[in-house]
Coordinates of C-alpha atoms in Angstrom, one line a residue:
Chain A
M18 CA -29.8 -16.3 2.9
F19 CA -33.6 -16.4 3.5
S20 CA -35.4 -13.7 5.5
Y21 CA -36.5 -16.1 8.2
C22 CA -32.9 -17.1 9.1
A23 CA -32.4 -14.2 11.5
D24 CA -33.0 -16.3 14.6
P25 CA -32.0 -19.9 13.9
A26 CA -32.9 -21.1 17.4
S27 CA -36.6 -20.6 16.8
L28 CA -36.8 -22.5 13.5
D29 CA -38.3 -25.9 12.9
R30 CA -36.2 -28.6 11.4
L31 CA -36.8 -28.0 7.7
H32 CA -36.3 -24.3 7.9
W33 CA -33.2 -24.7 10.1
F34 CA -31.6 -26.9 7.5
A35 CA -32.6 -24.5 4.7
C36 CA -30.8 -21.8 6.6
Y37 CA -27.9 -24.0 7.7
L38 CA -27.2 -25.3 4.2
T39 CA -27.1 -21.8 2.7
T40 CA -24.8 -20.0 5.1
A41 CA -21.7 -18.3 3.6
K42 CA -19.6 -21.0 5.1
Q43 CA -21.5 -23.7 3.4
M44 CA -21.2 -21.8 0.1
M45 CA -17.4 -21.9 0.5
F46 CA -17.7 -25.7 0.8
Y47 CA -19.7 -25.9 -2.4
Q48 CA -17.2 -23.6 -4.2
S49 CA -14.3 -25.8 -3.1
F50 CA -15.8 -28.6 -5.4
L51 CA -15.3 -26.3 -8.3
V52 CA -11.8 -25.5 -7.1
V53 CA -10.9 -29.2 -7.2
I54 CA -12.4 -29.7 -10.7
V55 CA -10.8 -26.6 -12.1
L56 CA -7.4 -27.6 -10.6
M57 CA -7.6 -31.0 -12.3
L58 CA -8.6 -29.6 -15.6
I59 CA -5.6 -27.2 -15.5
T60 CA -3.2 -29.7 -14.2
A61 CA -3.9 -32.5 -16.6
P62 CA -2.9 -30.8 -19.9
I63 CA 0.2 -29.1 -18.3
A64 CA 1.3 -32.4 -16.8
L65 CA 0.7 -34.1 -20.1
A66 CA 2.9 -31.5 -21.9
A67 CA 5.6 -32.0 -19.2
G68 CA 5.3 -35.8 -19.7
L69 CA 5.6 -35.4 -23.5
A70 CA 8.6 -33.2 -23.2
G71 CA 10.2 -35.7 -20.8
A72 CA 9.5 -38.7 -23.1
L73 CA 10.8 -36.9 -26.2
A74 CA 13.9 -35.8 -24.2
G75 CA 14.4 -39.4 -23.3
R76 CA 14.5 -40.4 -27.0
S77 CA 16.7 -37.5 -28.0
H78 CA 19.9 -37.9 -29.9
V79 CA 21.5 -35.3 -27.7
L80 CA 23.1 -37.1 -24.7
P81 CA 22.5 -34.5 -22.0
L82 CA 18.9 -34.1 -23.0
R83 CA 18.5 -37.9 -22.8
W84 CA 20.0 -37.9 -19.3
I85 CA 17.6 -35.1 -18.2
G86 CA 14.6 -37.0 -19.6
W87 CA 15.7 -40.2 -17.9
A88 CA 16.5 -38.6 -14.6
Y89 CA 13.2 -36.7 -14.4
A90 CA 11.1 -39.8 -15.1
N91 CA 13.0 -42.1 -12.8
I92 CA 13.9 -39.9 -9.8
V93 CA 10.5 -38.3 -9.4
R94 CA 8.7 -41.6 -9.7
G95 CA 11.0 -43.1 -7.1
V96 CA 10.3 -40.5 -4.4
P97 CA 7.0 -40.5 -2.4
D98 CA 4.5 -38.0 -3.9
I99 CA 4.0 -36.4 -0.5
A100 CA 7.7 -35.5 -0.3
F101 CA 7.4 -33.6 -3.5
F102 CA 4.1 -32.0 -2.6
L103 CA 5.8 -30.6 0.5
F104 CA 9.1 -29.7 -1.2
V105 CA 8.1 -28.2 -4.6
P106 CA 5.8 -25.4 -3.3
I107 CA 8.2 -24.3 -0.5
A108 CA 11.3 -24.4 -2.8
L109 CA 9.5 -22.6 -5.6
D110 CA 8.1 -19.9 -3.3
Q111 CA 11.5 -19.2 -1.6
G112 CA 13.2 -19.4 -5.0
I113 CA 10.9 -16.8 -6.5
E114 CA 11.2 -14.6 -3.5
Y115 CA 15.0 -14.8 -3.6
L116 CA 15.0 -13.8 -7.3
R117 CA 12.7 -10.9 -6.6
L118 CA 14.9 -9.8 -3.8
K119 CA 17.9 -9.7 -6.1
V120 CA 15.9 -7.5 -8.6
K121 CA 13.8 -5.3 -6.3
C122 CA 16.2 -4.7 -3.3
P123 CA 19.7 -4.7 -4.8
D124 CA 21.1 -3.0 -1.7
W125 CA 19.6 -5.5 0.8
T126 CA 22.6 -6.7 2.9
E127 CA 21.0 -8.9 5.6
P128 CA 21.2 -12.6 5.1
V129 CA 18.1 -14.3 3.7
R130 CA 18.3 -17.1 6.3
Q131 CA 18.4 -15.8 9.9
G132 CA 18.2 -18.8 12.1
N133 CA 14.9 -20.4 11.2
D134 CA 13.5 -17.4 9.5
F135 CA 13.4 -16.8 5.7
V136 CA 13.6 -13.0 5.4
V137 CA 13.3 -10.9 2.3
C138 CA 12.5 -7.2 1.9
A139 CA 8.8 -6.3 1.8
A140 CA 8.8 -5.5 -1.9
A141 CA 10.1 -9.0 -2.7
K142 CA 7.3 -10.9 -1.0
M143 CA 5.3 -13.1 -3.4
P144 CA 2.5 -12.2 -3.3
L145 CA 2.9 -8.9 -1.6
N146 CA 1.6 -8.6 2.0
S147 CA -0.7 -5.9 0.8
A148 CA -2.3 -8.1 -1.9
P149 CA -5.9 -9.1 -1.2
Q150 CA -6.5 -12.5 0.2
Y151 CA -7.7 -14.0 -3.0
V152 CA -4.4 -13.3 -4.6
H153 CA -2.7 -15.3 -1.9
E154 CA -5.1 -18.1 -2.4
L155 CA -4.6 -18.1 -6.2
Y156 CA -0.9 -18.1 -5.6
G157 CA -1.2 -21.1 -3.3
I158 CA -3.2 -22.9 -5.9
A159 CA -0.7 -22.1 -8.6
L160 CA 2.1 -23.6 -6.5
A161 CA -0.1 -26.6 -6.0
I162 CA -0.6 -27.0 -9.7
A163 CA 3.2 -26.8 -10.2
A164 CA 3.7 -29.6 -7.6
Y165 CA 1.1 -31.8 -9.3
T166 CA 2.5 -31.1 -12.7
F167 CA 6.0 -32.0 -11.6
V168 CA 5.0 -35.3 -10.1
F169 CA 2.4 -36.4 -12.6
G170 CA 4.5 -35.2 -15.5
A171 CA 7.1 -37.8 -14.6
F172 CA 4.6 -40.6 -14.6
G173 CA 3.2 -39.2 -17.8
A174 CA 6.7 -39.3 -19.4
N175 CA 7.1 -42.9 -18.5
V176 CA 3.7 -43.9 -19.9
L177 CA 4.3 -41.9 -23.1
S178 CA 7.8 -43.2 -23.7
G179 CA 6.4 -46.8 -23.4
A180 CA 3.7 -45.8 -25.9
M181 CA 6.3 -44.5 -28.3
R182 CA 8.1 -47.8 -28.2
A183 CA 4.9 -49.6 -28.9
V184 CA 4.4 -47.9 -32.3
P185 CA 5.4 -50.6 -34.9
H186 CA 9.1 -50.0 -35.7
A187 CA 8.5 -51.0 -39.3
Q188 CA 6.4 -47.8 -39.8
L189 CA 9.2 -45.6 -38.6
E190 CA 11.7 -47.4 -40.9
T191 CA 9.3 -47.0 -43.9
A192 CA 9.0 -43.3 -43.1
E193 CA 12.8 -43.1 -43.1
A194 CA 13.0 -44.9 -46.4
Y195 CA 10.7 -42.2 -47.9
G196 CA 13.3 -39.7 -46.9
M197 CA 11.6 -38.0 -43.9
T198 CA 13.8 -36.3 -41.3
R199 CA 13.8 -37.4 -37.7
G200 CA 11.6 -34.5 -36.7
Q201 CA 9.1 -35.3 -39.5
I202 CA 8.9 -39.0 -38.5
T203 CA 8.2 -37.9 -34.9
R204 CA 5.5 -35.5 -35.9
R205 CA 3.9 -37.4 -38.7
I206 CA 4.2 -41.1 -37.7
L207 CA 5.2 -41.5 -34.1
L208 CA 3.0 -38.9 -32.2
P209 CA -0.3 -39.5 -34.0
Q210 CA 0.0 -43.3 -33.5
M211 CA 1.2 -43.5 -30.0
W212 CA -1.9 -42.1 -28.2
V213 CA -3.9 -45.2 -28.5
Y214 CA -1.1 -47.1 -26.7
A215 CA -0.8 -44.4 -24.1
L216 CA -4.4 -44.1 -23.3
P217 CA -4.8 -46.9 -20.8
G218 CA -1.8 -45.6 -18.8
L219 CA -3.0 -42.1 -19.1
S220 CA -6.5 -42.9 -17.9
N221 CA -4.9 -44.6 -14.9
L222 CA -2.9 -41.5 -14.2
W223 CA -6.0 -39.3 -14.4
M224 CA -7.8 -41.5 -11.9
I225 CA -4.8 -41.3 -9.5
L226 CA -4.8 -37.5 -10.0
I227 CA -8.5 -37.3 -9.1
K228 CA -7.8 -39.2 -6.0
A229 CA -4.7 -37.2 -5.1
T230 CA -6.6 -33.9 -4.9
P231 CA -7.2 -34.2 -1.2
L232 CA -3.5 -33.6 -0.8
L233 CA -4.3 -30.0 -1.6
F234 CA -5.4 -29.7 2.0
L235 CA -1.8 -30.4 2.9
L236 CA -0.6 -27.5 0.9
G237 CA -2.9 -25.1 2.7
V238 CA -5.5 -24.8 0.0
E239 CA -8.9 -24.9 1.5
D240 CA -10.3 -27.8 -0.6
V241 CA -13.3 -30.1 -0.1
V242 CA -11.6 -32.1 2.6
Y243 CA -10.7 -29.1 4.6
W244 CA -14.3 -27.8 4.5
A245 CA -15.9 -31.2 5.2
R246 CA -13.8 -31.5 8.3
E247 CA -14.3 -28.0 9.4
L248 CA -18.1 -28.0 8.8
G249 CA -18.6 -31.6 10.0
G250 CA -17.0 -31.2 13.4
S251 CA -19.3 -30.8 16.4
K252 CA -20.2 -27.1 16.9
T253 CA -20.7 -25.6 20.3
S254 CA -22.9 -22.6 21.2
A255 CA -20.1 -20.3 20.0
Y256 CA -21.5 -20.9 16.5
T257 CA -24.9 -19.8 15.3
Y258 CA -25.8 -23.2 14.1
A259 CA -24.8 -25.7 16.8
H260 CA -24.8 -29.3 15.9
P261 CA -23.1 -32.6 16.9
D262 CA -20.4 -34.4 15.0
W263 CA -21.6 -34.6 11.4
R264 CA -18.3 -35.6 9.8
L265 CA -19.7 -38.9 8.7
W266 CA -22.3 -37.2 6.5
Y267 CA -19.9 -34.7 5.1
F268 CA -17.4 -37.4 4.2
L269 CA -20.2 -39.4 2.6
V270 CA -20.8 -36.4 0.3
L271 CA -17.1 -36.4 -0.6
L272 CA -17.3 -40.2 -1.3
V273 CA -20.2 -39.8 -3.7
F274 CA -18.5 -36.8 -5.4
Y275 CA -15.3 -38.7 -6.1
L276 CA -17.2 -41.8 -7.3
L277 CA -19.2 -39.6 -9.7
L278 CA -16.1 -37.9 -10.9
T279 CA -14.3 -41.2 -11.7
R280 CA -17.4 -42.7 -13.3
V281 CA -17.8 -39.7 -15.7
S282 CA -14.1 -39.9 -16.5
E283 CA -14.3 -43.6 -17.3
I284 CA -17.1 -43.0 -19.8
A285 CA -15.1 -40.1 -21.4
F286 CA -12.0 -42.3 -21.7
A287 CA -13.9 -45.2 -23.2
R288 CA -15.2 -42.8 -25.9
L289 CA -11.8 -41.3 -26.5
S290 CA -10.3 -44.8 -26.8
R291 CA -12.9 -45.8 -29.5
R292 CA -12.2 -42.6 -31.4
L293 CA -8.4 -43.0 -31.3
S294 CA -8.6 -46.7 -32.3
R295 CA -10.1 -45.8 -35.7
G296 CA -7.7 -46.8 -38.5
Q297 CA -5.1 -48.2 -36.2
A298 CA -3.4 -51.5 -36.7
T299 CA -4.6 -52.8 -33.3
A300 CA -7.3 -55.3 -32.3
A301 CA -9.6 -52.5 -31.3
G302 CA -9.0 -50.7 -34.5
M303 CA -9.7 -53.8 -36.6
K304 CA -12.9 -54.3 -34.8
E305 CA -13.9 -50.7 -35.4
A306 CA -13.2 -51.2 -39.1
R307 CA -15.4 -54.3 -39.4
A308 CA -18.3 -52.7 -37.6
Chain B
M5 CA 12.2 -16.9 -29.5
K6 CA 11.7 -19.3 -26.6
K7 CA 14.2 -17.4 -24.6
T8 CA 12.3 -14.1 -25.1
I9 CA 9.1 -15.7 -23.9
L10 CA 10.8 -17.1 -20.9
S11 CA 12.4 -13.9 -19.9
T12 CA 9.2 -11.9 -20.5
A13 CA 7.4 -14.3 -18.2
L14 CA 10.2 -14.0 -15.6
L15 CA 10.0 -10.2 -15.9
A16 CA 6.2 -10.2 -15.4
L17 CA 6.7 -12.3 -12.4
L18 CA 9.3 -10.0 -10.9
A19 CA 7.7 -6.7 -11.8
S20 CA 4.3 -6.6 -10.1
P21 CA 3.6 -3.1 -8.7
V22 CA 4.6 -2.2 -5.2
L23 CA 1.8 -0.8 -3.0
A24 CA 2.6 1.8 -0.5
Q25 CA 0.8 0.5 2.6
D26 CA 2.1 -2.6 4.3
V27 CA -0.2 -5.2 5.7
V28 CA 0.4 -7.4 8.7
R29 CA -1.0 -10.9 8.0
M30 CA -2.3 -12.6 11.2
G31 CA -2.1 -16.3 11.2
T32 CA -4.6 -18.4 13.2
E33 CA -5.9 -22.0 13.3
G34 CA -9.6 -21.2 13.0
A35 CA -10.6 -24.4 14.8
Y36 CA -10.3 -23.6 18.6
P37 CA -13.5 -21.9 19.8
P38 CA -13.9 -19.6 21.6
Y39 CA -10.3 -18.4 21.0
N40 CA -10.5 -18.6 17.3
F41 CA -12.9 -20.2 14.9
I42 CA -14.5 -19.8 11.5
D43 CA -18.0 -18.4 11.9
D44 CA -21.1 -19.2 9.8
N45 CA -20.1 -16.4 7.4
G46 CA -16.8 -18.1 6.8
Q47 CA -14.9 -15.4 8.6
V48 CA -12.3 -15.8 11.4
A49 CA -14.1 -14.9 14.7
G50 CA -13.6 -15.3 18.4
F51 CA -11.6 -13.8 21.3
E52 CA -8.4 -13.6 19.3
R53 CA -10.0 -12.0 16.3
D54 CA -11.5 -9.2 18.5
L55 CA -8.3 -8.7 20.4
G56 CA -6.1 -8.8 17.3
D57 CA -8.2 -6.3 15.5
E58 CA -8.1 -3.9 18.5
L59 CA -4.3 -4.4 18.8
C60 CA -3.9 -3.6 15.1
K61 CA -6.0 -0.5 15.5
R62 CA -4.0 0.7 18.4
A63 CA -0.7 0.0 16.7
A64 CA -2.0 1.7 13.5
L65 CA -1.5 -1.4 11.4
T66 CA -3.6 -2.8 8.6
C67 CA -4.2 -6.5 9.4
E68 CA -5.6 -9.4 7.5
W69 CA -6.5 -12.8 8.9
V70 CA -5.4 -16.1 7.4
T71 CA -6.0 -19.6 8.7
N72 CA -3.4 -22.4 8.7
D73 CA -3.2 -25.9 10.0
W74 CA -2.1 -26.2 13.6
D75 CA 0.6 -28.7 12.7
S76 CA 2.4 -26.4 10.3
I77 CA 1.5 -23.1 11.9
I78 CA 5.1 -22.3 13.2
P79 CA 7.0 -23.5 10.0
N80 CA 4.7 -21.3 7.8
L81 CA 5.3 -18.3 10.1
V82 CA 9.1 -18.6 9.9
S83 CA 9.0 -19.1 6.1
G84 CA 7.0 -15.8 5.8
N85 CA 3.5 -16.9 4.8
Y86 CA 2.1 -14.6 7.5
D87 CA 3.6 -12.4 10.2
T88 CA 2.0 -13.3 13.5
I89 CA 0.4 -16.3 15.2
M90 CA -2.7 -15.7 17.4
A91 CA -4.0 -19.2 17.9
G92 CA -4.3 -19.9 21.6
M93 CA -0.6 -20.7 21.6
S94 CA 0.9 -21.0 25.1
I95 CA 4.3 -19.4 25.6
T96 CA 6.8 -22.3 26.3
D97 CA 10.6 -22.5 26.3
E98 CA 10.5 -25.1 23.5
R99 CA 8.6 -22.8 21.2
K100 CA 10.8 -19.8 22.2
E101 CA 13.8 -21.5 20.6
V102 CA 12.1 -21.2 17.2
I103 CA 9.9 -18.1 17.4
D104 CA 9.5 -15.0 19.6
F105 CA 6.4 -14.2 21.7
T106 CA 4.9 -11.0 22.9
Q107 CA 3.9 -10.7 26.5
D108 CA 0.9 -12.9 27.3
Y109 CA -2.6 -11.6 26.4
Y110 CA -4.3 -14.4 28.3
P111 CA -3.1 -15.4 31.8
P112 CA -1.4 -18.8 32.4
T113 CA -4.2 -21.2 31.7
E114 CA -5.7 -24.1 33.6
S115 CA -6.1 -27.2 31.6
I116 CA -8.8 -29.7 32.5
Y117 CA -9.9 -33.2 31.7
I118 CA -13.4 -33.9 30.5
A119 CA -15.0 -37.4 30.1
P120 CA -18.4 -39.0 29.7
E121 CA -18.5 -40.1 33.3
D122 CA -16.6 -39.9 36.6
G123 CA -14.1 -42.5 37.7
V124 CA -11.7 -42.3 34.8
D125 CA -8.2 -43.2 35.9
L126 CA -6.3 -40.2 34.5
K127 CA -2.9 -41.8 35.3
T128 CA -3.3 -45.0 33.3
G129 CA -6.2 -44.4 31.0
V130 CA -6.3 -43.3 27.3
I131 CA -6.2 -39.5 27.1
A132 CA -6.8 -37.6 23.9
A133 CA -5.0 -34.3 23.2
Q134 CA -4.2 -32.1 20.2
T135 CA -0.8 -32.8 18.6
G136 CA 2.0 -30.3 19.5
T137 CA 0.2 -28.7 22.4
I138 CA 1.5 -28.4 26.0
Q139 CA -1.3 -30.6 27.1
A140 CA -0.1 -33.4 24.8
G141 CA 3.4 -33.0 26.3
Y142 CA 1.9 -33.2 29.9
V143 CA -0.1 -36.3 29.2
A144 CA 2.9 -38.1 27.9
E145 CA 4.7 -37.3 31.2
T146 CA 1.9 -38.5 33.4
G147 CA 2.2 -42.1 32.2
A148 CA -1.3 -42.2 30.7
T149 CA -1.6 -43.4 27.1
L150 CA -1.6 -40.4 24.9
L151 CA -3.9 -40.3 21.8
E152 CA -3.0 -37.4 19.6
F153 CA -5.2 -35.7 17.0
A154 CA -4.6 -32.9 14.5
T155 CA -7.5 -30.7 15.7
G156 CA -9.2 -30.1 19.0
D157 CA -12.6 -31.1 17.5
E158 CA -11.3 -34.6 16.8
T159 CA -10.2 -35.1 20.4
I160 CA -13.8 -34.4 21.4
A161 CA -15.1 -36.9 18.8
A162 CA -12.6 -39.5 20.1
V163 CA -13.9 -39.4 23.7
K164 CA -17.5 -39.3 22.5
N165 CA -17.2 -42.5 20.5
G166 CA -15.2 -44.2 23.2
E167 CA -11.8 -44.3 21.6
A168 CA -10.4 -42.3 24.5
D169 CA -11.3 -42.2 28.2
A170 CA -10.9 -38.4 28.5
V171 CA -9.8 -35.3 26.7
F172 CA -7.2 -33.0 28.1
A173 CA -7.1 -29.4 26.9
D174 CA -7.5 -25.7 27.8
K175 CA -10.4 -25.2 30.2
D176 CA -12.0 -22.5 28.1
F177 CA -12.0 -24.7 25.0
L178 CA -13.5 -27.7 26.8
L179 CA -16.1 -26.1 29.0
P180 CA -18.6 -25.4 26.1
Y181 CA -18.6 -29.1 25.3
T182 CA -19.9 -29.9 28.8
E183 CA -23.0 -27.7 28.3
D184 CA -25.3 -30.4 26.9
G185 CA -24.4 -32.7 29.7
S186 CA -22.9 -35.5 27.7
L187 CA -19.4 -34.8 28.9
K188 CA -18.3 -33.5 32.3
V189 CA -15.2 -32.2 34.1
V190 CA -13.2 -34.9 35.9
G191 CA -10.1 -34.8 38.0
D192 CA -8.3 -31.6 39.1
P193 CA -7.4 -28.7 36.9
V194 CA -3.7 -28.5 36.0
A195 CA -1.8 -25.1 35.6
L196 CA 0.4 -25.3 32.4
G197 CA 2.4 -22.9 30.3
G198 CA 3.3 -19.3 30.7
G199 CA 0.1 -17.8 29.3
I200 CA -1.0 -17.2 25.7
G201 CA 1.0 -14.8 23.6
M202 CA 1.3 -13.7 20.0
G203 CA 4.0 -15.5 18.1
L204 CA 6.3 -13.7 15.7
R205 CA 9.5 -14.3 13.8
K206 CA 12.6 -13.7 15.8
S207 CA 13.8 -11.3 13.1
D208 CA 10.7 -9.2 13.4
T209 CA 11.6 -7.2 16.5
A210 CA 10.0 -3.9 15.5
L211 CA 6.6 -5.5 15.0
K212 CA 6.9 -7.3 18.3
D213 CA 7.6 -4.0 20.1
K214 CA 4.5 -2.5 18.5
F215 CA 2.2 -5.3 19.6
D216 CA 3.8 -5.4 23.1
A217 CA 3.1 -1.8 23.6
A218 CA -0.5 -2.2 22.4
I219 CA -1.1 -5.2 24.8
T220 CA 0.4 -3.2 27.7
A221 CA -2.0 -0.3 26.9
M222 CA -5.0 -2.7 26.8
K223 CA -4.0 -4.3 30.1
E224 CA -3.7 -0.8 31.7
D225 CA -7.0 0.6 30.6
G226 CA -8.9 -2.6 31.4
S227 CA -10.2 -3.2 27.9
L228 CA -8.4 -6.6 27.7
N229 CA -10.3 -7.7 30.9
T230 CA -13.5 -6.6 29.2
L231 CA -12.8 -8.9 26.2
L232 CA -11.7 -11.8 28.5
V233 CA -15.0 -11.6 30.4
K234 CA -17.0 -11.3 27.1
Y235 CA -15.6 -14.6 25.8
F236 CA -14.8 -16.6 28.8
G237 CA -17.3 -15.6 31.4
K238 CA -16.8 -13.6 34.6
D239 CA -14.9 -16.4 36.3
V240 CA -11.9 -16.0 34.0
T241 CA -8.5 -14.9 35.5
Q242 CA -8.1 -11.2 34.8
Y243 CA -5.1 -8.9 34.7

């Protein structure tokens, strides 16, 4: 990075650190913080949408839809997250490759499963072997987002269906008395009012999502935990910047990062809650009205 | 309407363009210096990087390096995330049941114990080793208490902070850690495994033949020995 970094062995402490902390490898560590934040910002709205769909399906008048909504919320919540984090990306990846095989190589005759191997034609690979590395990484992150969405959507569905039940029933009946259809009641009365009841549960979920991001490492995405472990481990003379075991310091940085992240989220949720309470027939809403 | 969107999305997913040249993806752990590690530029480096690049050149293949956790390195090979493993992996019968190996590109290795001081009882003490390695299997058989870790680096940390009495691993991985004098070699070296080879899917026989031919060529013209000496010193066993 700096011109004096050519020979690290000759540097004094301050300059050594200036060089060490700006190597390309360290930069990847700094980037991975962005990866984590971006991942959460993408996952949260998609998971919320999945949760809303699940909750609405659970209230549907169509019986099979209700079953699907119920099964989704209950089965996914009942299985350890980690099982889904391992299952969803592999199942999705192999499913997509199998579909592509059917379309791209119609005359492929070999079996897809040969012993332990999962074999598809080269054109059916997802992403293609010839794709640059960043495409492979983005694909891995997309699979991770799918896994997070699947799991957190189920928890979201449960929180939202609870919130929907908390909306005063009299209001829904009044709407019906005015002649609104079921769809209109859902859109005009139920959805706008349920958020304030859902918020505490959703903020909980968000916190859990933040803390679950180190699971990314398990999915092969090079996230903050991966780099902290890799950079912090003791380095022998095979590396340009040799140093003893510094994992303690690297993990301390992670600790501070996650604490800051949850603190900022808490403040944001407190504001959102105040905003949503306005004009609501709840204790917080009444207080807001008096103030 | 919804159906159209869905099928368009599906089509887009299925119809990405096919590029002519095929790329071989080389999987490695990136945490086992000097065999393979991630250098300060964030690139895979080490003996296996140099050797792998040379093999690809000789076999006229375009290769790309990817890193993967040691724990899941074999499952991700067979499910097709990459095409080869070059990660200091010894050829053993147990692994051969799941994947294929090329001939060895590193002669059968000696494994050693290192510890902070002499006098560690290697038969009854607590010995650290990396999970899923031949060394871990060996320690379990000796009757010593086996302490397993996901990476080689963590085994070193364990013996340094006193959690374990000694580490047991490949000689060439451990020796650099004895340079600063805080750890030293104890006990006798143990010969384990059938050498280090490149792992491939069993169904990938054509690729295996190409790499086998390239390794043979490098053994014959002495260039493999040159690489071995460059990374492991002149005392290394040569072909």
